[in-house]
GROMACS .gro file of C-alpha atoms in nm:
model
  200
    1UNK     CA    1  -2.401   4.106   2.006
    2UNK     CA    2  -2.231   4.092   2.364
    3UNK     CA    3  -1.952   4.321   2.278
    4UNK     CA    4  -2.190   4.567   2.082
    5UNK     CA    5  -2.406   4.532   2.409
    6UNK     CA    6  -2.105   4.571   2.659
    7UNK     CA    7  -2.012   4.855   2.411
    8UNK     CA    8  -2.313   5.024   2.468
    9UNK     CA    9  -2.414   4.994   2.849
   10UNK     CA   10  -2.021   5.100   2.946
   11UNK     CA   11  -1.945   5.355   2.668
   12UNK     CA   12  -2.223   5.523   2.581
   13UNK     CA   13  -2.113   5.873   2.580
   14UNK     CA   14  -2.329   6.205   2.576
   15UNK     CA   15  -2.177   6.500   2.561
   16UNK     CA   16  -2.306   6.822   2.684
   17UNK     CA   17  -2.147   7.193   2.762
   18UNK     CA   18  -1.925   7.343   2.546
   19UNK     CA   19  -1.920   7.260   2.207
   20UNK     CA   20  -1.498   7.203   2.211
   21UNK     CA   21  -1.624   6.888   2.377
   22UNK     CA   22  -1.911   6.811   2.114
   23UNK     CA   23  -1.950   6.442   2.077
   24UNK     CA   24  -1.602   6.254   2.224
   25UNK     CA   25  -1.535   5.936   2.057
   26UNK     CA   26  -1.240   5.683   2.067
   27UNK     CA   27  -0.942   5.722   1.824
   28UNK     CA   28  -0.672   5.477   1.943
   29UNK     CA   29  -0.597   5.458   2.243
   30UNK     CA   30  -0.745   5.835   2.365
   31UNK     CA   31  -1.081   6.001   2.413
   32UNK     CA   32  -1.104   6.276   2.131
   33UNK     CA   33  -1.342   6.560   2.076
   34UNK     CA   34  -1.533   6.600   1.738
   35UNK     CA   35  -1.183   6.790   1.623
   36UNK     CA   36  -0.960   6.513   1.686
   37UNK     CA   37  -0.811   6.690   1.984
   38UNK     CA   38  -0.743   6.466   2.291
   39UNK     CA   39  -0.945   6.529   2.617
   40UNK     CA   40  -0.833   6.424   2.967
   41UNK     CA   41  -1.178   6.317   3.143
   42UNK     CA   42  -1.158   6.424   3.483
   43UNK     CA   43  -1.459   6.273   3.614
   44UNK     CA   44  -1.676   6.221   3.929
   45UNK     CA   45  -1.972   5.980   3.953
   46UNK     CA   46  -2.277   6.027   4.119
   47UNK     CA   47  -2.363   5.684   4.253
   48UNK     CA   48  -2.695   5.627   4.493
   49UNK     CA   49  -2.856   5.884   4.294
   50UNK     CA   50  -3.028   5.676   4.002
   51UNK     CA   51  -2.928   5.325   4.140
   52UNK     CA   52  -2.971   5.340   4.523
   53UNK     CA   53  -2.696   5.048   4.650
   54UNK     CA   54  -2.732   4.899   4.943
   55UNK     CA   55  -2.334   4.906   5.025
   56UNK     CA   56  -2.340   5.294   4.955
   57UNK     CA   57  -2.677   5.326   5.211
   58UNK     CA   58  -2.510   5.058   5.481
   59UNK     CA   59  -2.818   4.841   5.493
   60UNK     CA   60  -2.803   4.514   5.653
   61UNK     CA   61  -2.671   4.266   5.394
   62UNK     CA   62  -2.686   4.548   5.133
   63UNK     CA   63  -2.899   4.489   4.913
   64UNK     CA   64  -2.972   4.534   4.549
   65UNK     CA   65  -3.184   4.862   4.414
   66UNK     CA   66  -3.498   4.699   4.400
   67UNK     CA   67  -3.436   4.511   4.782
   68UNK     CA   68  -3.452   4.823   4.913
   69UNK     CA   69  -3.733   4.992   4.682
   70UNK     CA   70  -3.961   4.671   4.819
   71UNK     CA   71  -3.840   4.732   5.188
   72UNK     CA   72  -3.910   5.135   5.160
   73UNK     CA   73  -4.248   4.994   5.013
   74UNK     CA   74  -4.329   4.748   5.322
   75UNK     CA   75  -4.223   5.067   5.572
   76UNK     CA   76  -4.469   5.307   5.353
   77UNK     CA   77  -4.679   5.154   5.083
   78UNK     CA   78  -4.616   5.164   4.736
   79UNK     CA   79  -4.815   5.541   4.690
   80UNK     CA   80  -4.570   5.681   4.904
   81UNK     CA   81  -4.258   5.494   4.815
   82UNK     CA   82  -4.363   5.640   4.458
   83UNK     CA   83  -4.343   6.015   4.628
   84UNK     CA   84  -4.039   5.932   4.778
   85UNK     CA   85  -3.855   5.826   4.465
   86UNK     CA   86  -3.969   6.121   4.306
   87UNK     CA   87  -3.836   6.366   4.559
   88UNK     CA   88  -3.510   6.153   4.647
   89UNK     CA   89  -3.429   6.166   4.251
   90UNK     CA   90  -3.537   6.573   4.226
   91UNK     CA   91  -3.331   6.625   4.512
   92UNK     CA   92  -3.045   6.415   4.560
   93UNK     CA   93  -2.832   6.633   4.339
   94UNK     CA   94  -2.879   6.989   4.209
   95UNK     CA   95  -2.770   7.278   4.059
   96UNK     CA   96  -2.476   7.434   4.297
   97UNK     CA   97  -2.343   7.027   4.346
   98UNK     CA   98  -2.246   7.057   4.012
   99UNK     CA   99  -2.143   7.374   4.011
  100UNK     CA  100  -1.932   7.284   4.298
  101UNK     CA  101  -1.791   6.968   4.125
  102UNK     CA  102  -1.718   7.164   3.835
  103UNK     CA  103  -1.535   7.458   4.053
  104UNK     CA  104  -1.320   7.148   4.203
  105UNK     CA  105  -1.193   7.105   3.884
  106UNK     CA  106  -1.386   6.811   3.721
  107UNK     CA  107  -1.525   6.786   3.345
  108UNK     CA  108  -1.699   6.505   3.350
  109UNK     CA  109  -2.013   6.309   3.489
  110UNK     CA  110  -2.092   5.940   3.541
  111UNK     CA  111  -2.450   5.895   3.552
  112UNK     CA  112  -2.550   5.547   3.664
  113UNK     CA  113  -2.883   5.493   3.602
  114UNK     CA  114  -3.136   5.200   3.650
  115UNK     CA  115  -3.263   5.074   3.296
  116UNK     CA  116  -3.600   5.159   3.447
  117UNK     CA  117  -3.575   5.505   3.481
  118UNK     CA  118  -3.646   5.502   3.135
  119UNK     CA  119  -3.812   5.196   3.059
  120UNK     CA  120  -4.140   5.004   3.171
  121UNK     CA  121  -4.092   4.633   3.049
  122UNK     CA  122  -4.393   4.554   3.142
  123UNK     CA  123  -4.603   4.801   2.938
  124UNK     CA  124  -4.363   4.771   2.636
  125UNK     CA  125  -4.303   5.175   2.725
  126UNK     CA  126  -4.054   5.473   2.740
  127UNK     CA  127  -4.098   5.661   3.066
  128UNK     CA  128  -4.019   6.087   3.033
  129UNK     CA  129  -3.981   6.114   3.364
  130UNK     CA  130  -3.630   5.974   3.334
  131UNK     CA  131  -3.572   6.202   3.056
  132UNK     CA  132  -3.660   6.479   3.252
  133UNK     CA  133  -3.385   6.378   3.540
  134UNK     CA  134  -3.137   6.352   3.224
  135UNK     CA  135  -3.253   6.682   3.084
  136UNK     CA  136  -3.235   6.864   3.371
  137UNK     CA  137  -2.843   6.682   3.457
  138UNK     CA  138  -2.765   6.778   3.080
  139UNK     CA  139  -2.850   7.161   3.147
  140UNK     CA  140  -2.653   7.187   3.474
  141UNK     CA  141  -2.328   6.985   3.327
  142UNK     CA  142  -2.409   7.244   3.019
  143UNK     CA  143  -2.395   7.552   3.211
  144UNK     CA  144  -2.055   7.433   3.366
  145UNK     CA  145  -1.904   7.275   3.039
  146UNK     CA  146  -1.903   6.939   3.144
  147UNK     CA  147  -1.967   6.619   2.970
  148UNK     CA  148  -2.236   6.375   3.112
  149UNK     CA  149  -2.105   5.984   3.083
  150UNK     CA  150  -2.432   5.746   3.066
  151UNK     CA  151  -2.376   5.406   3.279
  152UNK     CA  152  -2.650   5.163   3.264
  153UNK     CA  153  -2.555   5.067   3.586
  154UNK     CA  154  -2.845   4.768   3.602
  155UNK     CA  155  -2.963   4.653   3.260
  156UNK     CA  156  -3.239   4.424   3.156
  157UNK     CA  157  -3.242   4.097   3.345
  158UNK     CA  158  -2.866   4.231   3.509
  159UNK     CA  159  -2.546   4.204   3.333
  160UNK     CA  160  -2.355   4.005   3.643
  161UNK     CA  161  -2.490   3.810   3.934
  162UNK     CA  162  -2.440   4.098   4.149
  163UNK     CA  163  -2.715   4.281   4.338
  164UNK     CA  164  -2.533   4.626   4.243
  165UNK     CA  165  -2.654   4.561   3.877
  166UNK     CA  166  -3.045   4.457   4.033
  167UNK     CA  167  -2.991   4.107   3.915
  168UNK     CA  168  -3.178   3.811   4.161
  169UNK     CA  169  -2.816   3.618   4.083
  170UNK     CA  170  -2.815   3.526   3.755
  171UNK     CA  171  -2.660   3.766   3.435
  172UNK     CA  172  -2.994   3.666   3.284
  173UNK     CA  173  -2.872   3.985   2.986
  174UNK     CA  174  -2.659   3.680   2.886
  175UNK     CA  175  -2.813   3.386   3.034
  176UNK     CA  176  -3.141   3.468   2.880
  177UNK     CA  177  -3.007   3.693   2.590
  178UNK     CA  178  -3.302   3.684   2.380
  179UNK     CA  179  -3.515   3.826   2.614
  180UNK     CA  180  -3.315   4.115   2.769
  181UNK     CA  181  -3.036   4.211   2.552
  182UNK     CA  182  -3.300   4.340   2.246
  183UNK     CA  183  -3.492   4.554   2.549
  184UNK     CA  184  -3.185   4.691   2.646
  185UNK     CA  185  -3.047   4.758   2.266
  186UNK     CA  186  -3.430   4.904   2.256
  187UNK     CA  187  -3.315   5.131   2.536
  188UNK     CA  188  -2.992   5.248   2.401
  189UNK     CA  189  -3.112   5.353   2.070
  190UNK     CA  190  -3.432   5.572   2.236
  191UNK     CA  191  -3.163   5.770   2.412
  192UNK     CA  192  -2.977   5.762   2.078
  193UNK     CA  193  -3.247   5.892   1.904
  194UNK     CA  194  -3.334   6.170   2.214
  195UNK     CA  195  -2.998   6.306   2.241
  196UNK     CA  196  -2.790   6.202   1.894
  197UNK     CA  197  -2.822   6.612   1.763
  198UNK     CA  198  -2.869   6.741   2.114
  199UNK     CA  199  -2.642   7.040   2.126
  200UNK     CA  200  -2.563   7.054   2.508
   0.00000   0.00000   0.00000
């Protein structure tokens, strides 16, 4: 279960753009398109967007992501930390910055992402507005033939002791794997499901 887990959370690959690229999978020791043909990832990640780290902001201490969500919270109130997220995540990157990351010469994406962008655990439910942010990220890396690499950056319960993955200092995805690692299989296979025939 830990390597199918580890597996998952680091691997997980969606392709979108061209479909040369379709779905790349592993064959030895290379990255291959659905022909066999070896790709070269040239890739560029877009870290603070989805997982705001407090090393990357230079807060005192750093921080992990939800540190700083409780802090923005104490500052404005949880309404308008809520509006904030919104427009941080709408906004942080767009259209010409990947157009612009493309034109430098990159084909790929890394797309860290906070398990709860997509996932309440405590309603049991799948969120759409973090399928909307991967939608929209899909189209643009589409448009510019670029593959999109999905990072689960902070999974259920944290996969280290470090505040970059939102744990509290425990790997409780291992320490307590019952609990977290079937919410974060639960996780993987809803975004399996979403994008397994998507054609970007």
């Amino acid at each position: 279960m830990k390597k199918a887990l580890l597996l998952l959370t680091f691997l997980m690959i969606t392709v979108s753009g061209s479909s040369a690229f379709a779905f790349l999978k592993a064959s030895g020791q290379q990255i291959v398109d659905a022909n066999g043909t070896p790709i070269l990832l040239r890739g560029y990640g877009l870290g603070g967007w989805l997982v705001p780290e407090g090393y990357m902001l230079q807060t005192p201490g750093y921080g992990s992501p939800t540190d700083i969500y409780n802090k923005i919270v104490d500052v404005i109130g949880e309404a308008n930390a809520a509006t904030f997220y919104a427009a941080y995540r709408e906004n942080y990157v767009n259209r010409k910055d990947i157009e612009q990351i493309a034109d430098w010469g990159f084909n790929s994406i890394r797309m860290p992402f906070h398990y709860n962008l997509f996932y309440d655990i405590d309603s049991d439910t799948f969120l759409e507005s973090g399928f909307v942010l991967l939608d929209s990220l899909l189209d643009r890396c589409a448009d510019n033939n670029m593959v999109v690499i999905l990072d689960m950056h902070c999974a259920p319960g944290g996969q280290n002791d470090s505040n970059i993955s939102d744990s509290d200092g425990t790997a409780r995805l291992w320490t307590e794997a019952s609990t977290y690692q079937p919410i974060t299989v639960k996780i993987w296979q809803e975004i399996a499901r979403r994008y397994a025939d998507d054609p970007r």
